Coordinates of C-alpha atoms in Angstrom, one line a residue:
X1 CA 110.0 83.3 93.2
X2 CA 113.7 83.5 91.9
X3 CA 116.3 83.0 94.7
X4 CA 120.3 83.5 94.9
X5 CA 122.1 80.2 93.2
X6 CA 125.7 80.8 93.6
X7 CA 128.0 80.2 90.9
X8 CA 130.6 77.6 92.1
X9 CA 130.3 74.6 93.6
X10 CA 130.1 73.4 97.1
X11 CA 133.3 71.5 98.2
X12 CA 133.2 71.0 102.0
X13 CA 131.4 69.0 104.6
X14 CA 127.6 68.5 103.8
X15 CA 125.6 71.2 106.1
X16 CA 122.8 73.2 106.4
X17 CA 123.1 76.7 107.2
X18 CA 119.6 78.9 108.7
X19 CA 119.5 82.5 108.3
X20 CA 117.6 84.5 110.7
X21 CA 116.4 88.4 110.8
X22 CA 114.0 88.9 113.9
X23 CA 113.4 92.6 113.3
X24 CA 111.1 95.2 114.9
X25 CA 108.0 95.0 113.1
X26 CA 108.7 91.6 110.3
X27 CA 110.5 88.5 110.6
X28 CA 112.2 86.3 107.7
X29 CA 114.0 82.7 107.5
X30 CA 116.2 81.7 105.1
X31 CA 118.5 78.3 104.5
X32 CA 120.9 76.9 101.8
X33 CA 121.4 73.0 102.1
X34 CA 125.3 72.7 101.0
X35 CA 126.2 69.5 99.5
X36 CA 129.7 68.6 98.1
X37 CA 129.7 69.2 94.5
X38 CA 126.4 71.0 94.0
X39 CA 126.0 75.2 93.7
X40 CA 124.4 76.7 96.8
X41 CA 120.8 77.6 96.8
X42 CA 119.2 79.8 99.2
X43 CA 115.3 78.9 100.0
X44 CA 113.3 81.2 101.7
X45 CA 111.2 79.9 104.5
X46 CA 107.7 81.0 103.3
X47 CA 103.8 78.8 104.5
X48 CA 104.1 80.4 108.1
X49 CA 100.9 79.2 110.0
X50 CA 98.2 81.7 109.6
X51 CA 99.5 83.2 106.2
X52 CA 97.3 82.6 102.8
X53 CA 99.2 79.8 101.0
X54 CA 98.6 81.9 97.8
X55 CA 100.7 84.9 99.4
X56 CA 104.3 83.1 99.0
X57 CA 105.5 85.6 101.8
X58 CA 108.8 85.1 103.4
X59 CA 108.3 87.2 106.6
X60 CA 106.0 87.2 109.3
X61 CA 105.2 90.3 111.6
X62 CA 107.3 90.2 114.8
X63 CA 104.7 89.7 117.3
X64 CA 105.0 86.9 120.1
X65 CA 101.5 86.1 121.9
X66 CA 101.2 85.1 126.0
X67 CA 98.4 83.8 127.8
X68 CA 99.4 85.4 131.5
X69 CA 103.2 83.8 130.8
X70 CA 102.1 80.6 128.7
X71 CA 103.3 80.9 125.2
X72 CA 100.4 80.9 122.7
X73 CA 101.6 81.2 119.5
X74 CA 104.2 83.8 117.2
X75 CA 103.8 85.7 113.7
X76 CA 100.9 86.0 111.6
X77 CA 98.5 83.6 113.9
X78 CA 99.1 87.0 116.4
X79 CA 96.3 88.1 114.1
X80 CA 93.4 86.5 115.9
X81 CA 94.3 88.0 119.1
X82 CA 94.8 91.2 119.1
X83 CA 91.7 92.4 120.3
X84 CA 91.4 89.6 122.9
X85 CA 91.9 91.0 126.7
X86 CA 92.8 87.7 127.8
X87 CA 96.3 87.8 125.5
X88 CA 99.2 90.1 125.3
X89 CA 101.4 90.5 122.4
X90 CA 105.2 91.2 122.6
X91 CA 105.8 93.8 119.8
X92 CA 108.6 96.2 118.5
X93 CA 110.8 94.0 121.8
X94 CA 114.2 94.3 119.4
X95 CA 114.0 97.9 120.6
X96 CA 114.3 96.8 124.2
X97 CA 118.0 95.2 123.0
X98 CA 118.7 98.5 121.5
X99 CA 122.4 100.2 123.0
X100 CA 121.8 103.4 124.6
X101 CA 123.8 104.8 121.8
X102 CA 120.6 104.0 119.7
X103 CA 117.9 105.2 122.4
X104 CA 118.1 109.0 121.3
X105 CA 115.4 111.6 120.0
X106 CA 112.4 109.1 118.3
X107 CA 109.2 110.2 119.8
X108 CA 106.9 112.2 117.2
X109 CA 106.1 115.8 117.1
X110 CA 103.3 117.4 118.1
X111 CA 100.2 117.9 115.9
X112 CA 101.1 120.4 113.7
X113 CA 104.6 120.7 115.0
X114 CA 108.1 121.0 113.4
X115 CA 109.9 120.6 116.8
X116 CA 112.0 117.8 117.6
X117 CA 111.7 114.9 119.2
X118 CA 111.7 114.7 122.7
X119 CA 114.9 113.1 124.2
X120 CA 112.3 110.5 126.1
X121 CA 112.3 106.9 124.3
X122 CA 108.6 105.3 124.9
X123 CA 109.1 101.1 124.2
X124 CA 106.1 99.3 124.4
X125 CA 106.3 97.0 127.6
X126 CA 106.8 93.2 127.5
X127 CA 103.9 91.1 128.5
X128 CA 103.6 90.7 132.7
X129 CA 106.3 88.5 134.0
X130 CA 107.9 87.3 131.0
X131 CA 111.6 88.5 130.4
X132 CA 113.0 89.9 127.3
X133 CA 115.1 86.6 126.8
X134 CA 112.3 84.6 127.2
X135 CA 110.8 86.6 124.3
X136 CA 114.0 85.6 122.0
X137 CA 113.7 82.6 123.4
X138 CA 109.7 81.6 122.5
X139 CA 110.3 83.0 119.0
X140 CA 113.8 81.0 118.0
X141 CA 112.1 77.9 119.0
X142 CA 109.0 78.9 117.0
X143 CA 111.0 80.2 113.6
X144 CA 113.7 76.6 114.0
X145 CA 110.3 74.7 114.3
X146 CA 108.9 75.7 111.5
X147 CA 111.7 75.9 109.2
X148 CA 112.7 72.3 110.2
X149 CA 108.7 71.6 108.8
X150 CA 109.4 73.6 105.2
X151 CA 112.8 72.1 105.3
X152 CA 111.5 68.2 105.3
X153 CA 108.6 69.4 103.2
X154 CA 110.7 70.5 100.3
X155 CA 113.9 68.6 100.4
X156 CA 114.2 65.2 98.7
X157 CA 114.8 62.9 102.3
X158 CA 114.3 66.0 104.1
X159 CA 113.3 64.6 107.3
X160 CA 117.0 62.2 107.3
X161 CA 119.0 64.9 106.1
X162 CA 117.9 67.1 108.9
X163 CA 118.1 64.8 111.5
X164 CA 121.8 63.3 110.3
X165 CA 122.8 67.6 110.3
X166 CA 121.3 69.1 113.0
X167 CA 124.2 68.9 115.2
X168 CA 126.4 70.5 113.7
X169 CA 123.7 73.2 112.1
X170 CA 125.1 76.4 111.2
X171 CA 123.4 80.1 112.0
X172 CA 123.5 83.4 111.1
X173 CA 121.6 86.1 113.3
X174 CA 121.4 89.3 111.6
X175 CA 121.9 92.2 113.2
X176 CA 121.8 96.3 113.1
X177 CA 124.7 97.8 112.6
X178 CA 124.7 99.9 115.9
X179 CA 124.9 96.6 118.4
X180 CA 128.1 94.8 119.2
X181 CA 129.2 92.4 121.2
X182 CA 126.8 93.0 124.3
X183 CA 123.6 92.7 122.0
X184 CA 125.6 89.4 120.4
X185 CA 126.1 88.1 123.5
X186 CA 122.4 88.2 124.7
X187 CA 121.0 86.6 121.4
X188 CA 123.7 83.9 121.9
X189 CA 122.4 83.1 125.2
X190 CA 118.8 83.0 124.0
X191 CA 119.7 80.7 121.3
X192 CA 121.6 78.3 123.8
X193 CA 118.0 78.3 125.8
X194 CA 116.0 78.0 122.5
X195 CA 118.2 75.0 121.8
X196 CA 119.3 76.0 118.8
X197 CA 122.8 75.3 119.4
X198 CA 124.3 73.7 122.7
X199 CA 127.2 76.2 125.1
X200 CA 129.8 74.2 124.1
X201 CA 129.2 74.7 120.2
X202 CA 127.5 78.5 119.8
X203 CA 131.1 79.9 119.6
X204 CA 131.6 78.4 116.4
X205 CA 127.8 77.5 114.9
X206 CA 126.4 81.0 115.3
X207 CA 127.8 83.8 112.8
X208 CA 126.6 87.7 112.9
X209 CA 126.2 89.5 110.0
X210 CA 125.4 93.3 110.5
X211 CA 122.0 94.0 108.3
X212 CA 123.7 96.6 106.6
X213 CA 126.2 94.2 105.1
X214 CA 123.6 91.2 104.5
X215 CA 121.3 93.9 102.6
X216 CA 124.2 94.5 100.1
X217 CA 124.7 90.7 99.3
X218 CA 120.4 90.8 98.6
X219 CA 121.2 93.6 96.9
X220 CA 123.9 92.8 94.8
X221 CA 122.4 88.8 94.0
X222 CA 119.2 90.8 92.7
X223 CA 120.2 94.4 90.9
X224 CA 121.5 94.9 87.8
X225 CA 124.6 95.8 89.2
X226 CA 127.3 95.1 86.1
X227 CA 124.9 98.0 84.7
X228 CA 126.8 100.5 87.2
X229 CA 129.7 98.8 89.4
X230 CA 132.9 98.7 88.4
X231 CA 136.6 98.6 90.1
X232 CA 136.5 101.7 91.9
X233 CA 132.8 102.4 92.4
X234 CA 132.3 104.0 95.9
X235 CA 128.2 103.4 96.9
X236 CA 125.9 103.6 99.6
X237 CA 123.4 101.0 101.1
X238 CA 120.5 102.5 103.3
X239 CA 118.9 99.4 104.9
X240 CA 115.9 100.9 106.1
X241 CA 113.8 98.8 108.4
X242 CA 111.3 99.2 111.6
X243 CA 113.2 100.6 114.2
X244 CA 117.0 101.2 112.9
X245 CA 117.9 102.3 109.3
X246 CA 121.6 101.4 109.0
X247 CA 123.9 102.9 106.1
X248 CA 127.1 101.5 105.1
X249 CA 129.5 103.0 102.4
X250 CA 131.2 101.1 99.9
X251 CA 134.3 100.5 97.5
X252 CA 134.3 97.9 94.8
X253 CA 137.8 96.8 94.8
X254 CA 137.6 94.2 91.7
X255 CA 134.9 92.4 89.5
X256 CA 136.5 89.2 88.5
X257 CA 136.8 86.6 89.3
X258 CA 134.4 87.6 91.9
X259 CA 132.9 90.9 93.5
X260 CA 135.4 92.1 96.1
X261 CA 133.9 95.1 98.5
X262 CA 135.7 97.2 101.3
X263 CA 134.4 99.6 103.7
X264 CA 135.1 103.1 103.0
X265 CA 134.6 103.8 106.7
X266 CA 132.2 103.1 109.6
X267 CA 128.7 102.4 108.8
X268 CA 126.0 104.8 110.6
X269 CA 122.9 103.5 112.6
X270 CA 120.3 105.1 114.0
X271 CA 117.1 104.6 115.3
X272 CA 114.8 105.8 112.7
X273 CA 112.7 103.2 111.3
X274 CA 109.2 102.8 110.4
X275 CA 107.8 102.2 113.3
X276 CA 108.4 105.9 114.4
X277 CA 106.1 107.1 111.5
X278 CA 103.3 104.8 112.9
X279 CA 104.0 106.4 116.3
X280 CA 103.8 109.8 114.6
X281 CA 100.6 109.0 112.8
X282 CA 99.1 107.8 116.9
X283 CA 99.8 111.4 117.6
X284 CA 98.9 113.2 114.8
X285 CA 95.5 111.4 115.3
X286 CA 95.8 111.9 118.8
X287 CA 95.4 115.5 118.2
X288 CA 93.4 115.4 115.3
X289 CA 90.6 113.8 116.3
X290 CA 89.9 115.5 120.1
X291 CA 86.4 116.3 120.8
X292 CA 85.3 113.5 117.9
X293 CA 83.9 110.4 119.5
X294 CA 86.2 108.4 117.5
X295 CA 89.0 109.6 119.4
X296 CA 89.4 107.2 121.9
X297 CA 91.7 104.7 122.2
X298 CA 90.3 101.7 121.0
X299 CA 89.4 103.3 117.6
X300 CA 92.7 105.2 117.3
X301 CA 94.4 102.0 117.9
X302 CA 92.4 100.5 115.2
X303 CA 93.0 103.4 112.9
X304 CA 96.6 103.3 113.2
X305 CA 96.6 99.7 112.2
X306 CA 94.9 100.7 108.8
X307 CA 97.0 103.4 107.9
X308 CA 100.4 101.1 108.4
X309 CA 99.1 97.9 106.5
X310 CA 97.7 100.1 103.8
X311 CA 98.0 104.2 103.8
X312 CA 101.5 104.7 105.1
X313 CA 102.4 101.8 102.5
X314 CA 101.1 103.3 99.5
X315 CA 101.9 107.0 100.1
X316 CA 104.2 109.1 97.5
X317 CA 103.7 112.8 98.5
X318 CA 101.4 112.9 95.7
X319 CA 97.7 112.2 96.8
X320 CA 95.8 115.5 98.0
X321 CA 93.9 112.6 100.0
X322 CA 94.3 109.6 101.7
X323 CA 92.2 107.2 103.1
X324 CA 92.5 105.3 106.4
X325 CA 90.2 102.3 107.0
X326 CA 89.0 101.8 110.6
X327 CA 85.3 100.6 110.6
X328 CA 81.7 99.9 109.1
X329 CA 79.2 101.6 106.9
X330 CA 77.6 103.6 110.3
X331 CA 80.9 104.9 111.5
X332 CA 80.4 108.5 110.3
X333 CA 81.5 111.9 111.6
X334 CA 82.0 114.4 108.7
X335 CA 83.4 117.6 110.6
X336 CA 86.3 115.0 111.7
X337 CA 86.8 113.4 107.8
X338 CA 85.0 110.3 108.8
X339 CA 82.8 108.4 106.1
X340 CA 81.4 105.6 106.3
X341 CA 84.5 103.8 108.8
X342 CA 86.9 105.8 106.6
X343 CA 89.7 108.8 107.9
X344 CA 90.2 110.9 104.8
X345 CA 93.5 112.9 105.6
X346 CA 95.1 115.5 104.1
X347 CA 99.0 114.9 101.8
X348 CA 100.3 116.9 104.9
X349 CA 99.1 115.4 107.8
X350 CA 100.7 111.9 106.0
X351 CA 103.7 114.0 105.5
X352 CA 103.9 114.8 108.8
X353 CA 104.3 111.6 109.8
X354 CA 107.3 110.7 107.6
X355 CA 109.2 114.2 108.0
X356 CA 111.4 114.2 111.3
X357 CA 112.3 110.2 110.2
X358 CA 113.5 111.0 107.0
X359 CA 115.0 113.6 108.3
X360 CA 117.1 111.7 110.5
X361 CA 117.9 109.1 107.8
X362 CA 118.8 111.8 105.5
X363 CA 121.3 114.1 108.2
X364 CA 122.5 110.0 109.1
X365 CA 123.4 109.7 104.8
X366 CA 124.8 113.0 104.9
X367 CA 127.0 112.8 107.5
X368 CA 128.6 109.3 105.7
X369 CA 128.6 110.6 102.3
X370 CA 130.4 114.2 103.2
X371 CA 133.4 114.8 100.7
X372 CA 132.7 111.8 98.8
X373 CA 131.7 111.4 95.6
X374 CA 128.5 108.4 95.0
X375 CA 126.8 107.8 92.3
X376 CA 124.6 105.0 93.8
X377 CA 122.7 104.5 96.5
X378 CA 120.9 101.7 97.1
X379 CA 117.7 101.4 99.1
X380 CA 116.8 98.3 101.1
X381 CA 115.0 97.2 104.2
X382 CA 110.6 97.3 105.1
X383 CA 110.2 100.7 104.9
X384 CA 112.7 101.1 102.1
X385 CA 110.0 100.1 100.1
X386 CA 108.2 103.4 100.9
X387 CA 107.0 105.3 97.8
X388 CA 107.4 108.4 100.1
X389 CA 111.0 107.7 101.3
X390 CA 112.3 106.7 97.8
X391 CA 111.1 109.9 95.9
X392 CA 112.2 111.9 99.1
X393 CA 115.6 110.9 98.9
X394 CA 115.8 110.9 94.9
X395 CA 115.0 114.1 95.3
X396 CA 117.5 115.2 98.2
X397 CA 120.1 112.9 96.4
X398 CA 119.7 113.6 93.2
X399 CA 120.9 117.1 93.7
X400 CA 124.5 115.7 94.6
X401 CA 124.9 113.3 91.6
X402 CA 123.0 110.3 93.1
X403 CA 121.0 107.6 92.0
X404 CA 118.8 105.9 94.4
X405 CA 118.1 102.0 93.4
X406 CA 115.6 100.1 95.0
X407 CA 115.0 95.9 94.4
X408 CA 111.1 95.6 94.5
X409 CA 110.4 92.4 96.5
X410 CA 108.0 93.6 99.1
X411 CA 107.6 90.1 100.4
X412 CA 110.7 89.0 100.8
X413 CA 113.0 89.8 103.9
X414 CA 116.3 91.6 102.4
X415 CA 118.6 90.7 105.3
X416 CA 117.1 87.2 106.0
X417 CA 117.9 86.6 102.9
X418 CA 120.9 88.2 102.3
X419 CA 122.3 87.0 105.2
X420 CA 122.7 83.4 103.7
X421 CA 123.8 85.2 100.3
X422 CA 126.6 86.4 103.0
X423 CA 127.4 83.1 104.2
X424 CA 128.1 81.9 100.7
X425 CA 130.0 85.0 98.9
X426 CA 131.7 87.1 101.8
X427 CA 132.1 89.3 99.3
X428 CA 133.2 92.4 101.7
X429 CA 137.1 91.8 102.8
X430 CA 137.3 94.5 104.8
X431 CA 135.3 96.2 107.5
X432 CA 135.9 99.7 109.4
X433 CA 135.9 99.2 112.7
X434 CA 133.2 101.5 114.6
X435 CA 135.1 101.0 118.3
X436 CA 138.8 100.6 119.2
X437 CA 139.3 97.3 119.9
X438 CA 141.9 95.8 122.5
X439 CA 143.1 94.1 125.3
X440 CA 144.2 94.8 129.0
X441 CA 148.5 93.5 129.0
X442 CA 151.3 93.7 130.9
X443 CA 153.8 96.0 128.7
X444 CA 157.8 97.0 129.0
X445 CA 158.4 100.6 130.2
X446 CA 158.9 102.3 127.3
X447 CA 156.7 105.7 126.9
X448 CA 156.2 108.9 128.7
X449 CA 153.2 107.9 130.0
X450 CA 154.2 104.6 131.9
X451 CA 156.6 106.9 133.9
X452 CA 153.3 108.0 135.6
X453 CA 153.1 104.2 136.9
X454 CA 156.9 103.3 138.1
X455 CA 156.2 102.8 141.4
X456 CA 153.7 100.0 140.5
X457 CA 156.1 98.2 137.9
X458 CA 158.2 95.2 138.3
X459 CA 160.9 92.7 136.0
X460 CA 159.3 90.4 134.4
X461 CA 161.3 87.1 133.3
X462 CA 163.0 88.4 130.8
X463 CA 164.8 91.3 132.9
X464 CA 162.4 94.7 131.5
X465 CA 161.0 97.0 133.8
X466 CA 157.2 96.1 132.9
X467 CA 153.7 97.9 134.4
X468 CA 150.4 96.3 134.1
X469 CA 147.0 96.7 133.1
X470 CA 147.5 98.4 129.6
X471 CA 145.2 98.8 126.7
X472 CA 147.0 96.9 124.0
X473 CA 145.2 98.3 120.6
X474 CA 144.2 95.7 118.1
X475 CA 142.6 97.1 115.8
X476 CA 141.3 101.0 115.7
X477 CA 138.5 103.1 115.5
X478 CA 137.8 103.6 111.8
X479 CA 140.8 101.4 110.6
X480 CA 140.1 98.9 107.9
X481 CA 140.4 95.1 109.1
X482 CA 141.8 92.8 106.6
X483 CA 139.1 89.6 107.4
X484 CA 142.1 86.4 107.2
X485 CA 140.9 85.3 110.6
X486 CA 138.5 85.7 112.9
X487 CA 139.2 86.1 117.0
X488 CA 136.1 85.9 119.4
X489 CA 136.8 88.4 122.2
X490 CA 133.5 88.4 125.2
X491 CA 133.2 90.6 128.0
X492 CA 134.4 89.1 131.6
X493 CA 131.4 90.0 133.9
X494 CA 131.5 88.8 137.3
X495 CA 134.1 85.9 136.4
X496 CA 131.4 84.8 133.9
X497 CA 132.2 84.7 130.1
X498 CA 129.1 87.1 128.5

């Protein structure tokens, strides 16, 4: 499996540096060992307990497992206890973290329906007394465990060089492009518990990275991109994963001696992933299947597991049928489509299921790419690697002068992955700001406005009539920030740092 080399050598301190993307529905690890003098590899994390050795996957699905509130085990082991009553599984728990910006129209559609979604947002709930931090928590220790085991499995001295580094280990959490500094602050606190780094340090060992501008690094490191970028090039990245699909637009400012990018203006988030097409396909089978006595839930469940690890998966809006598999040889009901434990459904009842998604992502593209002028957009993310939503949006996209370019690596994790490519490159110098971004100062009288305040000013030391609490704007909505330094600003809560 090819991975990103960069092309100039390493000249600080010796580190290593672990990339992390816990996302709704698959989880990915990558690393890069930098040594003085050597190029910069990134290694993908890959062997996770219960996964085929042959399979070389680099993500596991996002499920945490709890006996009562005992940890039992994370990713793919979650497997062998799904069906057990005695275990719970955490899944889809990133969109607990979710802002409320993000928690907007995402249920499915009635059977049959081309209504909206509802406005209500249906989260599956966390295992009995365990907290949503403790979830973080359980699965930072578990994917730091294990890449500590690949890491002195596959390094020359591995287990010294790990050991001699770890305290000054460097990480980068990946996240959506709709969270800020609230969402930041949680996973910072979580991987303070998890022991990743210690209080004192986490300031200045943990990095962000938004996915949208980690899947452009993986995107970049693996197209054929001197085929169609060139000083100038305005294009779009749709990262497209389980519960968010984040698109970012950008400008290529220069080529050589490296590839310099700029935001065009602020990236678009929403919460459209696919996740919501498997929700859409438990109602559409909901409905489809009343009166059959394969419609309880127990059997739906099962056949909504089939038709995401295989039917949504290989769906291109071409197949008049599609099979979902659910059971065994006796499992029949032919009025219902049910042969022999197999769902036979129809291209439109699949179709259904995707619809009201994509057409979220595509009114979210549109709203970026309005007035501009893109040649390329490039597809990234899980469910970017949707037949389906590919030749949908070539097809929407395509009218306007588009391409849409995909990289086909279905077992690797883009913004894992890209977010060491990140750490390496920074190839993006400068970022539109989605909020206004300031501070509360004590400012001279000097606008129509302060007048309002006079009775509450006073003379500060240098003799100007001054009135306090301000908003002192740093940088604005919109307004591209020049990245030459980097300021950590938290929230104040209760006289406690967030």
């Amino acid at each position: 499996m090819a991975v990103y080399c960069s092309d100039i050598p390493y000249t600080a301190e010796e580190k290593i540096v672990v990339a992390m993307d816990i996302g709704t529905t698959h989880t990915g690890v990558s690393y890069v060992y930098c040594y003085p003098g050597q190029k910069p590899r990134v290694n993908l994390v890959t062997l996770w307990p219960g996964q085929a050795v042959a399979s070389g996957a680099a993500k596991i699905p996002t499920f945490v497992v709890y006996k009562g509130t005992r940890l039992e085990t994370c990713g793919q082991q979650a497997d062998d206890y799904l069906d057990d009553p005695e275990y719970t599984i955490a899944k889809w728990f990133k969109l607990h973290l979710h802002p409320e910006s993000l928690k907007q129209s995402d249920n499915p559609p009635g059977y049959g329906s081309n209504s909206n979604y509802s406005s209500k947002l249906e989260i599956p709930p966390l295992p009995a007394s365990v907290t949503l931090q403790r979830v973080y928590v359980d699965i930072m220790k578990y994917l730091l465990d294990h890449t500590k085991q690949f890491f002195e499995g596959h390094v020359s001295n591995g287990e010294s060089i790990w050991r001699r580094l770890r305290h000054r280990m460097e990480f980068v959490l990946a996240t959506p492009n709709g969270w800020d500094i609230t969402q930041q602050g949680f996973l910072r606190r979580a991987a303070i518990t998890a022991e990743l780094v210690t209080a004192g340090d986490a300031d200045t060992l943990i990095k962000f990275v938004t996915e949208g501008e980690a899947s452009v690094h993986y995107t970049l490191a693996y197209s054929p991109s001197k085929s169609w970028l060139s000083a100038g090039t305005i294009f779009a990245v749709i990262d497209a994963g389980g519960s968010t699909v984040d698109s970012t637009l950008y400008r290529c400012k220069s080529l050589e001696p490296h590839i310099e990018l700029e935001e065009v203006c602020a990236s678009e988030c929403i919460q459209a992933g696919g996740v919501f097409v498997d929700r859409a396909a438990e109602s559409m089978l909901r409905e489809k299947l009343r009166g059959s006595k394969y419609g309880d839930d127990d059997t739906r469940t099962d056949m909504v597991r089939g038709f995401e690890s295989k039917t949504k998966r290989l769906f291109d809006g071409t197949q008049m049928s599609n099979v979902v598999e659910f059971g065994g040889n006796k499992d029949n009901d032919r009025t219902y489509g049910i042969i022999k434990g197999k769902l036979i459904l129809s291209k439109d009842e699949v179709a259904q299921t995707f619809d009201n998604v994509i057409g979220g992502i595509v009114e979210s593209c549109q709203k970026l790419l309005r007035g501009r002028r893109v040649e390329h957009i490039l597809l990234v993310g899980g469910f970017g690697e949707s037949p389906y939503l590919k030749k949908r949006l070539m097809d929407i996209f395509s009218k306007q002068g588009a391409t849409v370019v995909t990289v086909e690596q279905p077992s690797r994790k883009a913004a894992a992955e890209g977010g060491a490519i990140w750490y390496i490159k920074r190839q993006v110098k400068a970022r539109a700001a989605r909020f206004t971004l300031g501070t509360i100062s004590s400012v001279a009288v000097h606008r129509a406005e302060h007048l309002e305040r006079i009775e509450s000013a006073f003379v500060d030391s240098d003799g100007l009539l001054t009135v306090r609490n301000t908003f002192t704007t740093l940088v604005k909505k919109v307004r591209k920030s020049q990245l030459t330094y980097v300021r950590v600003i938290h929230p104040i809560k209760n006289g406690l740092i967030g």
